[in-house]
Coordinates of C-alpha atoms in Angstrom, one line a residue:
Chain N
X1 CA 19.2 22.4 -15.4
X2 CA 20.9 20.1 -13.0
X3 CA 23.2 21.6 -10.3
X4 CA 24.9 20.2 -6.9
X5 CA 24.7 22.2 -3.6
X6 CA 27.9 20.2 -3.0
X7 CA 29.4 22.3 -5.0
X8 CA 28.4 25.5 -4.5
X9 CA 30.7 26.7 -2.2
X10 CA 30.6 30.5 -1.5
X11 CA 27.1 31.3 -4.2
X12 CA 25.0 31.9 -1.0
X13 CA 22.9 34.9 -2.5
X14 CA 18.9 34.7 -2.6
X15 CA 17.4 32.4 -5.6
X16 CA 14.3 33.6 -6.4
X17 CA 11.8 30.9 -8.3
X18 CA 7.9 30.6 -8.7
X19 CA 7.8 27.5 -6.7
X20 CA 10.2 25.6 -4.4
X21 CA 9.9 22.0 -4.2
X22 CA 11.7 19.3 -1.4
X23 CA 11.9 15.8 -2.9
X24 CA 12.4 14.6 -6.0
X25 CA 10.5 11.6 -5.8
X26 CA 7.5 10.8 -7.6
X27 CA 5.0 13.7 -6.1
X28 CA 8.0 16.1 -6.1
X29 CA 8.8 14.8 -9.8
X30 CA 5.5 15.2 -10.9
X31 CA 4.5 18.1 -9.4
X32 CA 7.7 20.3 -11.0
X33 CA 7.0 18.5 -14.4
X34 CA 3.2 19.7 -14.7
X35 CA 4.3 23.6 -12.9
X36 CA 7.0 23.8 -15.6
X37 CA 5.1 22.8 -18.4
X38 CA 2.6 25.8 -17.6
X39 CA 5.4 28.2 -17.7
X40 CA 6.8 28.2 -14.2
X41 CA 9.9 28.4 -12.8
X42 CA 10.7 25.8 -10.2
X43 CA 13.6 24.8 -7.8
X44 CA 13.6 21.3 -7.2
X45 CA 15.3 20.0 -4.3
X46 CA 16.7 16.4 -3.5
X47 CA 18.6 15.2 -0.5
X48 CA 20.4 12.9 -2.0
X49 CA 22.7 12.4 -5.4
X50 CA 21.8 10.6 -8.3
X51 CA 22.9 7.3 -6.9
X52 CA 22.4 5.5 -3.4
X53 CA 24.9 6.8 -0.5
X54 CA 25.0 6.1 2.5
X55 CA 25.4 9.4 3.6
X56 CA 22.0 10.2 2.7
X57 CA 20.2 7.4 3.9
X58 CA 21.6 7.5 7.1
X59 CA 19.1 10.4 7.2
X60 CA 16.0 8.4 7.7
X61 CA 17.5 6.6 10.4
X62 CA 14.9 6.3 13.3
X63 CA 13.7 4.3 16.0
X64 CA 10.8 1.9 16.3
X65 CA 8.8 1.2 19.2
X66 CA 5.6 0.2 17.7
X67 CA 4.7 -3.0 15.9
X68 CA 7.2 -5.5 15.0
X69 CA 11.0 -4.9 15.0
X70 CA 10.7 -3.0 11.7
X71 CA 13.2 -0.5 10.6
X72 CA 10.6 1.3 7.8
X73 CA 11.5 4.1 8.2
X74 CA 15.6 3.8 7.0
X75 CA 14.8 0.5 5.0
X76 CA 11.6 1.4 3.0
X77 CA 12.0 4.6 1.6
X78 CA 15.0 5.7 -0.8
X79 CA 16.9 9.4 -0.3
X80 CA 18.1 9.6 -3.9
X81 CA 16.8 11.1 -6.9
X82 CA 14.0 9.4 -8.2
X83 CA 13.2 8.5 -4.4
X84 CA 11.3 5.2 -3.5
X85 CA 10.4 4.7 -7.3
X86 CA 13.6 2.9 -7.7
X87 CA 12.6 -0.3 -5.8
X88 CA 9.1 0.4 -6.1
X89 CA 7.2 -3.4 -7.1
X90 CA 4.7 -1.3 -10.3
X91 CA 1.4 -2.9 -8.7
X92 CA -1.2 0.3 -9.5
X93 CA -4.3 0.5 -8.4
X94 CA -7.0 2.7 -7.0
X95 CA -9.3 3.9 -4.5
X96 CA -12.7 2.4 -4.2
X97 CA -16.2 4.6 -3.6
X98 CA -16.0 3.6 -0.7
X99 CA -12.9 5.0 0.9
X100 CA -14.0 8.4 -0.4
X101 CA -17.3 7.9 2.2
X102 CA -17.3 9.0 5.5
X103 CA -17.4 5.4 7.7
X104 CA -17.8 6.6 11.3
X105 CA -16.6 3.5 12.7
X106 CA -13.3 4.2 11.4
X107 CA -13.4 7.5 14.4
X108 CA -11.5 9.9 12.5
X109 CA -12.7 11.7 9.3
X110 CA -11.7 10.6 5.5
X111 CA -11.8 12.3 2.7
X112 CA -13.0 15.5 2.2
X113 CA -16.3 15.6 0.0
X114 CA -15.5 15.8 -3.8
X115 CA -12.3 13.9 -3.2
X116 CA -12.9 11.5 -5.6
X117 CA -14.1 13.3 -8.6
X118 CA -11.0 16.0 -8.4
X119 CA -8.7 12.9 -8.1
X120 CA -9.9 10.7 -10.5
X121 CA -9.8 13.7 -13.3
X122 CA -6.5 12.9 -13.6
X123 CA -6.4 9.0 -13.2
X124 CA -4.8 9.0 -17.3
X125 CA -2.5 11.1 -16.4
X126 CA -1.1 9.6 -13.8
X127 CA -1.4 6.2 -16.3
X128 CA 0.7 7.4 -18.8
X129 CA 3.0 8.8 -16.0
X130 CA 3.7 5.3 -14.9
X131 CA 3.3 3.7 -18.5
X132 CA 0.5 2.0 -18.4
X133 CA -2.5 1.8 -20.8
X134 CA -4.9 4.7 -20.3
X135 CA -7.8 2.3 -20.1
X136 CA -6.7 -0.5 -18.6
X137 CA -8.8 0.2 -15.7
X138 CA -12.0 -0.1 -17.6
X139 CA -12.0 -3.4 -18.7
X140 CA -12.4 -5.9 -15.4
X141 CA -11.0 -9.2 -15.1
X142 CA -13.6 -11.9 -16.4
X143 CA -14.3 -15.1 -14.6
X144 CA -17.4 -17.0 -14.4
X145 CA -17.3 -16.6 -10.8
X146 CA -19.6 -14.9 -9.0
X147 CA -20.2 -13.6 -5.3
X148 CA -22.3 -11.1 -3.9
X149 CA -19.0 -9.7 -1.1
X150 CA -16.2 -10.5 -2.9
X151 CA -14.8 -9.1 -6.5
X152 CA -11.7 -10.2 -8.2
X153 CA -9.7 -6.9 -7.3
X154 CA -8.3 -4.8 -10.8
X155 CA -4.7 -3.8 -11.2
X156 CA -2.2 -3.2 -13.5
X157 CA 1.3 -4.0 -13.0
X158 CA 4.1 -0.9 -14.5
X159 CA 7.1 -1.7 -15.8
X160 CA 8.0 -0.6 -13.0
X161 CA 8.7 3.2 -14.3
X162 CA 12.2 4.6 -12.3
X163 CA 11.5 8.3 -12.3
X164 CA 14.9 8.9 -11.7
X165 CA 15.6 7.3 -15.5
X166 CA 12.6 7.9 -17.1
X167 CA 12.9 11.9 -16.0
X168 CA 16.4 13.0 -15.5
X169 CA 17.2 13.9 -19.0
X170 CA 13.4 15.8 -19.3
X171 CA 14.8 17.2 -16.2
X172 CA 18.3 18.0 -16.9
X173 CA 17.6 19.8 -20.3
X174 CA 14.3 21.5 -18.8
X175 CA 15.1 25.8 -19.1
X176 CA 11.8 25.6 -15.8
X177 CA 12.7 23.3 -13.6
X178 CA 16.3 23.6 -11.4
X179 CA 17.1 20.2 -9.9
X180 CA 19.4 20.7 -7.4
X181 CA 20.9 17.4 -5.7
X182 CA 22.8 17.0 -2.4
X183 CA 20.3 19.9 -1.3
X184 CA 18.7 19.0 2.4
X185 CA 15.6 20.9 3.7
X186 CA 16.6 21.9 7.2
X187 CA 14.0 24.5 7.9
X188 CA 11.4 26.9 6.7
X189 CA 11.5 30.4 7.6
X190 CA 8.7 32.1 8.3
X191 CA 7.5 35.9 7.9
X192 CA 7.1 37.9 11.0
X193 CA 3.5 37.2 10.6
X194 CA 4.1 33.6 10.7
X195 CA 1.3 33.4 8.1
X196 CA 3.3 32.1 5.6
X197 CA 7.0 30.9 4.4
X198 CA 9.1 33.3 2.6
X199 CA 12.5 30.6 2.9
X200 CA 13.5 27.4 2.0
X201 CA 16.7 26.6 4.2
X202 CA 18.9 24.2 2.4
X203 CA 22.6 22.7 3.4
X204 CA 24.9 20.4 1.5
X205 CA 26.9 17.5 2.9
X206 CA 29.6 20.2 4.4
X207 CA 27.0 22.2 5.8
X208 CA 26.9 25.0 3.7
X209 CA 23.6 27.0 3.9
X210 CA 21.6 28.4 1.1
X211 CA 18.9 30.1 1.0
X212 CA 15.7 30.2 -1.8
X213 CA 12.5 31.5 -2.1
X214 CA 9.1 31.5 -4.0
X215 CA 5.6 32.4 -4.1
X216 CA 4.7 28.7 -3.1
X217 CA 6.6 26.2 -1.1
X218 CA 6.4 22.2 -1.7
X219 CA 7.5 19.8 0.9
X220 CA 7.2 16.4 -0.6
X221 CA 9.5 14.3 1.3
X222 CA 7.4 11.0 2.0
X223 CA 5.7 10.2 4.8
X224 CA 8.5 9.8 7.8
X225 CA 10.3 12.6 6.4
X226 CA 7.4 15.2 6.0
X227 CA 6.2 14.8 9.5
X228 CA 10.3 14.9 10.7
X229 CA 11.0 18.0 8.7
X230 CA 7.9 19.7 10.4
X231 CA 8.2 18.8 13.9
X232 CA 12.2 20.2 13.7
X233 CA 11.0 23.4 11.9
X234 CA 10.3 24.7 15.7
X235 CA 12.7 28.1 15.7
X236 CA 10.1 30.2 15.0
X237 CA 6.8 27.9 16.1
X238 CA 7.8 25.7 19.1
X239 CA 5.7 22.8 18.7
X240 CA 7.1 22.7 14.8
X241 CA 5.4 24.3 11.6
X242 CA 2.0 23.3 11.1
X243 CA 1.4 21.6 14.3
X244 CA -0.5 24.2 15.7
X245 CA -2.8 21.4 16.7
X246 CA -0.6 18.6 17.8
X247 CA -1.6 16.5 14.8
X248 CA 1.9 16.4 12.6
X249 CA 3.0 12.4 12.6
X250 CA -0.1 11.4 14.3
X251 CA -2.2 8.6 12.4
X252 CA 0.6 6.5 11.1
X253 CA -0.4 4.3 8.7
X254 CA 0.6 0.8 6.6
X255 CA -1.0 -1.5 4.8
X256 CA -0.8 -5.1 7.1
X257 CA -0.1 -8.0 5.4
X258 CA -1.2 -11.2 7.2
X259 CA -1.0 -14.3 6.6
X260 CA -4.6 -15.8 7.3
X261 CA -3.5 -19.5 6.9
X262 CA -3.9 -21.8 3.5
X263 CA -5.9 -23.2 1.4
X264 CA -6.6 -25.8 -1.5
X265 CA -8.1 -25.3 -4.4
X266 CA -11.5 -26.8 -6.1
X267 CA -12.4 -24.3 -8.9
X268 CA -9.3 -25.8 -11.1
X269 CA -10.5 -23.1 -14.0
X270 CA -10.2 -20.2 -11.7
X271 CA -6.9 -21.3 -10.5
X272 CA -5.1 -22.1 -13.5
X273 CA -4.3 -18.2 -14.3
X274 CA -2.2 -18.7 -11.3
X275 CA -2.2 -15.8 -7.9
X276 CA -5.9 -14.1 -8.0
X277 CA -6.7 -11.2 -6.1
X278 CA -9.9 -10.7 -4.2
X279 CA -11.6 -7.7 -2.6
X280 CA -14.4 -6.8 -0.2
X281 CA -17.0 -5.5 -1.8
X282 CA -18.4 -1.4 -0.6
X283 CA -21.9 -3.1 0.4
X284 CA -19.7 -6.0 2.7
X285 CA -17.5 -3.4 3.9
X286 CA -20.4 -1.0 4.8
X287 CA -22.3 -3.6 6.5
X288 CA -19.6 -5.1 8.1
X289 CA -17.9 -1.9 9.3
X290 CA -14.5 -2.7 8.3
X291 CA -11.7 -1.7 6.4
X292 CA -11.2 -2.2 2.7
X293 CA -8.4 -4.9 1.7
X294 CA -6.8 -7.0 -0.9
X295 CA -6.5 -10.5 -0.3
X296 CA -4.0 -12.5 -2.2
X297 CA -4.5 -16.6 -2.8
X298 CA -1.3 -17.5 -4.5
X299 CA -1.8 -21.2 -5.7
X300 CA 1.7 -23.1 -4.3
X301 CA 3.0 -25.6 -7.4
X302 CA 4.4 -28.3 -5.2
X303 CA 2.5 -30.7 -5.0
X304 CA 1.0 -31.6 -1.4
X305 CA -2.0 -33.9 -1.1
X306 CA -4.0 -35.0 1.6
X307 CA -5.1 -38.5 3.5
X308 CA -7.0 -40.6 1.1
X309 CA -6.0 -38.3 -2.0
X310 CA -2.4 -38.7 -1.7
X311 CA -1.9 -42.7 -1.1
X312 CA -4.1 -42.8 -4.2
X313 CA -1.7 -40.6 -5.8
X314 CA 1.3 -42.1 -4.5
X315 CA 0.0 -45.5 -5.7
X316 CA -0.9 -44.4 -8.9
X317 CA 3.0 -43.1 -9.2
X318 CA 4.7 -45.6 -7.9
X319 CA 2.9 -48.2 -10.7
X320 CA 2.9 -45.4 -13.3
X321 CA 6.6 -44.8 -12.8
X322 CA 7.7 -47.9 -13.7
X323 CA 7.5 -48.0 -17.9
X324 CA 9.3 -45.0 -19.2
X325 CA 6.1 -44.5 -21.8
X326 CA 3.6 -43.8 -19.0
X327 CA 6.2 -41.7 -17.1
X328 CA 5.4 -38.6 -19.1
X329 CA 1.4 -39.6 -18.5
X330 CA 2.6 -39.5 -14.7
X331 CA 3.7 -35.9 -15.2
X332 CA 0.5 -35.0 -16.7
X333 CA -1.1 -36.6 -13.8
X334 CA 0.8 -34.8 -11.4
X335 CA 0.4 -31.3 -13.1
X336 CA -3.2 -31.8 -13.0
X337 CA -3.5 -32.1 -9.4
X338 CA -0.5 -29.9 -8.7
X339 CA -2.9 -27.0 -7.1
X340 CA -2.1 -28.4 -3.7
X341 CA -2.1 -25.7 -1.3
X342 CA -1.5 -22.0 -1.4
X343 CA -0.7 -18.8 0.7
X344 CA -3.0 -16.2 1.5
X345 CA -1.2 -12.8 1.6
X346 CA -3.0 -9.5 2.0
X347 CA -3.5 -5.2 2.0
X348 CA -5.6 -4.6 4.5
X349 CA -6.3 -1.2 5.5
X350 CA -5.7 0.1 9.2
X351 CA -7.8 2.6 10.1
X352 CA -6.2 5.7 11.1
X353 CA -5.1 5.7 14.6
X354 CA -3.9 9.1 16.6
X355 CA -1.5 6.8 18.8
X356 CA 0.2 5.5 15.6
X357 CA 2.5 8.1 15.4
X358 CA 5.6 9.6 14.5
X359 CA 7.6 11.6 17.1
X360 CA 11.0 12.8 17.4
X361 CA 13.5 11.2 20.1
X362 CA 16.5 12.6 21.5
X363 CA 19.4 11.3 18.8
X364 CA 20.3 13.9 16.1
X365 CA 21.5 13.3 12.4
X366 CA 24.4 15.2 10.8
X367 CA 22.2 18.5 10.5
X368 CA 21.1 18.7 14.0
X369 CA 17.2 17.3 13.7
X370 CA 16.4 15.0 15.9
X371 CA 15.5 11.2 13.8
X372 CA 12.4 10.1 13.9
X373 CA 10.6 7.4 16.5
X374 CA 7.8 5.6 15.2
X375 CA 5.8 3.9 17.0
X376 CA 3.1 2.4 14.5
X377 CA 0.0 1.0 16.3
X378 CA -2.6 -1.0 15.2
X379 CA -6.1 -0.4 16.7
X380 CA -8.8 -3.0 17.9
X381 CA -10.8 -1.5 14.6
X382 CA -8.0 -3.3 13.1
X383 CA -8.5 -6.8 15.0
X384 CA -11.9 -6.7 13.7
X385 CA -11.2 -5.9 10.3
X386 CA -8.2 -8.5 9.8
X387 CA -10.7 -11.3 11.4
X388 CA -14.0 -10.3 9.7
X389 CA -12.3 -10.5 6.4
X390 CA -10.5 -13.5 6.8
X391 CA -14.0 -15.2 8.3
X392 CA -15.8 -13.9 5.4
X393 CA -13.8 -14.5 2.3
X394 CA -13.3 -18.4 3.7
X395 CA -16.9 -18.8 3.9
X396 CA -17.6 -17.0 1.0
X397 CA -15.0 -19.5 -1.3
X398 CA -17.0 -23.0 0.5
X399 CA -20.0 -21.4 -0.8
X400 CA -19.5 -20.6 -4.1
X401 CA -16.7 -23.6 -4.3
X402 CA -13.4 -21.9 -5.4
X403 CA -11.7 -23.1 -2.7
X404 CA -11.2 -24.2 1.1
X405 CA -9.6 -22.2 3.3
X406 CA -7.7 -23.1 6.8
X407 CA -8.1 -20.2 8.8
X408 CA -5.4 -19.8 11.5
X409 CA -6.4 -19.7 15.0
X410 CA -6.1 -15.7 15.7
X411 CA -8.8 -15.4 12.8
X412 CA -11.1 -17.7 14.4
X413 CA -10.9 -16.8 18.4
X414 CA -10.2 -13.3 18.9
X415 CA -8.9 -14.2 22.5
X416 CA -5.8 -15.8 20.8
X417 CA -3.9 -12.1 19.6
X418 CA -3.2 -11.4 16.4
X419 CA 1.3 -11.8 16.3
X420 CA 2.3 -10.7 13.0
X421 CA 0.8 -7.8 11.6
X422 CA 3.2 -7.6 8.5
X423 CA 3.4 -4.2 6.2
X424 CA 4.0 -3.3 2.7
X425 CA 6.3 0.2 2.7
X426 CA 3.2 1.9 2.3
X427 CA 3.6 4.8 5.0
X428 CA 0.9 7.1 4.5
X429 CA -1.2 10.0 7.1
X430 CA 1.4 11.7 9.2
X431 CA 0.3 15.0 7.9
X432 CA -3.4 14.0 6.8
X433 CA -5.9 16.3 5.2
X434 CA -8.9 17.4 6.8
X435 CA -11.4 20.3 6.5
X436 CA -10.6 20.8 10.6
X437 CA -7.4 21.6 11.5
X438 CA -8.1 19.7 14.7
X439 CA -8.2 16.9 12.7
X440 CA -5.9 17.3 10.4
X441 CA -2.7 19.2 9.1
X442 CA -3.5 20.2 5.8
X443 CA -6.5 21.2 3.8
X444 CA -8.5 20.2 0.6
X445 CA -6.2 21.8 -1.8
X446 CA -2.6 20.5 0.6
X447 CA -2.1 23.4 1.8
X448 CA -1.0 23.5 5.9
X449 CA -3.6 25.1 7.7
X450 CA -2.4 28.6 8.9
X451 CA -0.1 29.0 6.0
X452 CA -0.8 30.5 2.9
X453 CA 1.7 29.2 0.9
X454 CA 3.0 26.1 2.1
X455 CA 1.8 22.5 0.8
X456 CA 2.2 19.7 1.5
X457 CA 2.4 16.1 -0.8
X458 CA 2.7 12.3 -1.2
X459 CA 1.2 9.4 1.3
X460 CA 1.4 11.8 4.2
X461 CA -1.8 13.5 3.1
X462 CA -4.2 10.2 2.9
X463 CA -6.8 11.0 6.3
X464 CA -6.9 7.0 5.0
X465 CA -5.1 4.5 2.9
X466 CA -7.8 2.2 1.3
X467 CA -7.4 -1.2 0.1
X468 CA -4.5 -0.6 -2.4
X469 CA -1.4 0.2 -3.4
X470 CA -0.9 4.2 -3.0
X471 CA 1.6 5.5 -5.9
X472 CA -1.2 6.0 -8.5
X473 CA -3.1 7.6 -5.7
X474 CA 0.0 9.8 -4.9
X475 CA 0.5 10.7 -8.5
X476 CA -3.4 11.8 -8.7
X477 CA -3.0 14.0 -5.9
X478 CA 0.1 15.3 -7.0
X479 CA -1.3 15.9 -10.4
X480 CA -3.9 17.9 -8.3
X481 CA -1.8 20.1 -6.4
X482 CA 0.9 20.8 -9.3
X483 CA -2.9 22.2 -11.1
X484 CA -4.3 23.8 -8.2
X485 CA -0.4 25.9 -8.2
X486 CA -0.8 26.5 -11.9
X487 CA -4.4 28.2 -11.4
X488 CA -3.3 30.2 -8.2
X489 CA -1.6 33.8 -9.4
X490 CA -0.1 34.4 -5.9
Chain B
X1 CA -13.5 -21.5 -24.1
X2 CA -13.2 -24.6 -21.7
X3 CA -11.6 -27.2 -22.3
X4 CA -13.2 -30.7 -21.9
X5 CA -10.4 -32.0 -19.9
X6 CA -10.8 -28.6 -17.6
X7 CA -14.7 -29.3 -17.2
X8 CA -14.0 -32.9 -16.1
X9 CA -11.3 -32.0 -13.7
X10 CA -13.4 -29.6 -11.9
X11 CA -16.4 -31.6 -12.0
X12 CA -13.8 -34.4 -10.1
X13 CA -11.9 -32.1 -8.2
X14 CA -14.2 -30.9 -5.6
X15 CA -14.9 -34.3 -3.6
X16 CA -11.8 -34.9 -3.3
X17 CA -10.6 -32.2 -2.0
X18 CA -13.4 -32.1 0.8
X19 CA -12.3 -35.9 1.3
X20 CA -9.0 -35.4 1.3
X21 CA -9.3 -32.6 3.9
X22 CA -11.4 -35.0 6.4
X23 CA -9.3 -38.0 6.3
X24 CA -6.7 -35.7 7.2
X25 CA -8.2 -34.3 10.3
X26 CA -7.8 -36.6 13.5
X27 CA -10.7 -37.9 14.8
X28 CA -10.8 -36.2 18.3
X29 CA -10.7 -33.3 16.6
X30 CA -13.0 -34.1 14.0
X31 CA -15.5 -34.5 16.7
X32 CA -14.7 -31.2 17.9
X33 CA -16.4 -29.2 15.8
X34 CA -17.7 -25.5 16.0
X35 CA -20.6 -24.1 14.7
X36 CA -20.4 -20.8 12.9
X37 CA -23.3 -18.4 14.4
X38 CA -25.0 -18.5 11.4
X39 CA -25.0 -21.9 11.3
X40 CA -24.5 -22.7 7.8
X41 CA -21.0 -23.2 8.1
X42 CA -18.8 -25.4 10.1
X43 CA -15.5 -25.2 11.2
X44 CA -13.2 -28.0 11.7
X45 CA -9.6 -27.5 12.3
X46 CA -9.5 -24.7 11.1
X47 CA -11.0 -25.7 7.7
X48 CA -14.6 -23.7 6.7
X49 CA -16.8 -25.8 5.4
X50 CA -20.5 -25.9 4.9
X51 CA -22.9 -27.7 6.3
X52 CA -24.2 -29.2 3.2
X53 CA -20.8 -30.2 2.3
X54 CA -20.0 -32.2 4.8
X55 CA -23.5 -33.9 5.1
X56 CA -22.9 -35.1 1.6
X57 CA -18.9 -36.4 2.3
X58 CA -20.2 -38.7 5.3
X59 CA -23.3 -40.0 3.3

């Protein structure tokens, strides 16, 4: 059923539901789907409308202090149904071994043990969830390159799936799941105890209150949001729900995308399937002590030529050129040798960081929180990371001949600093898991330490963000907690 | 399958890219190079080549 707390109006009496869920994005989406097909009832709770507005968006407005003059928090993420899924790019992929291991260097704990195999039970799931083939993971991309550190990385690309249409009607007609839109989290209230949540708080655009409850509460928000929400739940807990420990918003994380200079192809069969994608392998990463990544080499089509190679060219054109039979040779010619240079992009994984961090600043928004300031920090585990890998992969392409690579000067002399980080919307670990609550703001199963019935979901629960893109990974941990919700009888 | 044409272009390909790269490269800084601390690379520019390669280019 789909209702709108706009219009309401005086209905203020308790709604009682097995499970209350804030955000309808792909986690929140997902994890109602999976609790209603297993026979519960669910309130599912989105800020904003159907469509865009203005008035809802204006809800992630923040301020940034960190890197780069970056509005991600108002600019990346989207407060309508459907959430961030509706301008999300489709690139899926996955979590290597590796990131599930515990790398020391990286100062802050990952993944709790057995991460990986309760994820990855529900990797076809999540597949068909974003419509792509079940197995298209299992068969790797084949080239008759080979190199002992780097892999040609695997991904699939979806449609891209919009939850928002791919769901609403599933949604709409559902006699489980309550979708109520316009319907704003402003705070959780506590029992006396403060063990555990026996309210979600919710206002519409005129400030109307409502009040709902459940045996298990869901805040699934994205990453900026979740860590907001918590930090202005502080009526009953001062320093905000679940940050007994001071660790809501801490470790901030992105993927950066830098730009590690250009390069010019040799391999021309390697190259002729156009942008390929290369990874570190988990041996280089382990010996290197670094960060996983996904480094890009997009081949550029114009044609650009160096020294002795381009007057031969240009000589060869300028004769060629001149009978209108040999013109269309000329072409040929020019295609041939069109590899010229390319970018290098990349996903490079920062390593979480306790000073990248989301706090809350003095402005308010229209329901009295105070926005978010981010202040997103990179670390000098970082530095090393973004120059290792770019030192590696160009010596690894001159050695196996796929290509030469130009490094840019930050890569090669670490006294010259590193400018422009660059990101990818991936915000992930302002509420990361960890067995220690020291460490960490929820546990294995979501849940926020010293609650017993309040989870959280999305990005915000990686402890760290791998070398990848993170929906497929928020889908399989949402898949996990919708599951672990089903199995629970209280 | 390769094609013929693909095989010949690769086989033709490689030296003149490491050629066209050099000629590029201004002498004074051509002389400037710096040794990777493995040794088996060099670095000129910017550019990462091997030691081999380049042995071969200026013979």
């Amino acid at each position: 059923m789909l209702f709108d707390l706009n219009a309401f109006g005086n209905n203020t009496s308790t709604r009682n539901y097995d499970v209350c869920i804030s955000g309808a994005g792909p986690a929140g989406i997902t994890i109602a789907r999976i609790l209603a097909s297993a026979g519960k009832n669910v309130a599912l709770f989105e800020g904003g409308g159907l469509e865009f507005t203005e008035a809802s968006q204006d809800l992630y407005h923040g301020k940034n202090i960190g890197l780069n003059n970056w509005d991600a928090i108002s600019n990346c993420r989207l407060r309508y149904f459907g959430g961030t899924s509706n301008h999300w790019g489709g690139r899926c992929s996955f979590f290597d071994h590796v990131d599930f291991e515990q790398r020391d260097y990286f100062g802050m704990p990952g993944w709790p043990d057995g991460s990986r195999e309760q994820m990855f039970k529900h990797l076809a799931e999540a597949c068909t969830i974003v419509d792509i083939p079940k197995n298209i993971f299992d068969e790797l991309p084949k080239s008759h390159w080979k190199s002992n550190n780097f892999r040609i990385s695997e991904r699939a690309f979806s449609p891209p799936t919009r939850f928002r249409t791919k769901y609403i009607d599933e949604i709409k007609h559902s006699t489980k799941i309550d979708l109520y839109l316009n319907a704003n989290l402003t705070d959780v209230r506590l029992h006396d105890n403060l063990s555990s949540v026996r309210h979600f708080e919710l206002k519409n655009y005129k400030k109307e209150t409502f009040l709902f409850t459940s045996k298990f509460f869901v805040l699934a928000t994205g990453a900026s949001e979740n860590a907001k929400l918590l930090l202005n739940f502080d009526k009953q807990i001062p320093k905000g729900v679940g940050n007994q420990n001071d660790m809501v918003g801490r470790c901030f994380m992105e993927h950066f995308n830098v730009d590690f200079g250009n390069f010019i192809v040799e391999d021309h069969l390697m190259w002729k399937q156009g942008t390929v994608q290369f990874s570190p392998r988990d041996a280089l990463i382990r010996k290197l002590k670094i960060g996983n990544a996904v480094i890009d080499f997009n081949p550029n089509l114009r044609t650009k030529d160096y020294g002795r190679l381009h007057a031969l060219k240009q000589s060869a054109r300028e004769y060629i050129c001149q009978t209108e039979i040999m013109k269309s040779f000329a072409r040929q010619i020019t295609e041939l040798d069109c590899e010229g240079d390319g970018a290098i992009t990349s996903l490079i994984e920062q390593t979480p960081n306790l000073d990248s961090r989301i706090t809350l600043g003095t402005e308010r928004d229209m329901f009295g929180h105070r926005r978010v300031v981010l202040n997103w920090l990179p670390s000098k585990a970082d530095d090393i990371t973004i120059r290792t890998l770019g030192q590696e992969i160009a010596k690894d392409f001159a050695r196996t001949k796929l290509a030469r690579i130009q490094l840019r000067d930050f890569v090669l002399d670490e006294n010259i600093p590193i400018k422009d980080y660059g990101h990818h919307c991936h915000q992930m670990g302002t509420t990361r898991m960890s067995l220690n609550p020291k460490q960490g703001v929820v546990d294995f199963n979501q849940r926020v330490h010293g609650l017993e019935n309040f989870y959280v979901a999305g990005s915000s629960v990686f402890p760290t963000g791998g070398g990848c893109n993170p929906t497929m990974t928020v889908l399989m941990t949402s898949l996990r907690l919708a599951k672990h919700l089903v199995s629970l009888k209280n | 399958m390769v094609s013929r044409r693909d095989f010949l272009i690769s086989l033709v390909m490689q030296p003149i890219v490491l050629g066209g790269i050099l000629s590029q490269i201004p002498s004074n800084i051509r002389n400037n190079i710096q040794l990777d601390n493995d040794s088996e690379f060099v670095i000129i520019n910017g550019w990462v080549f091997l030691k081999s390669d380049l042995l071969k280019i200026e013979s």
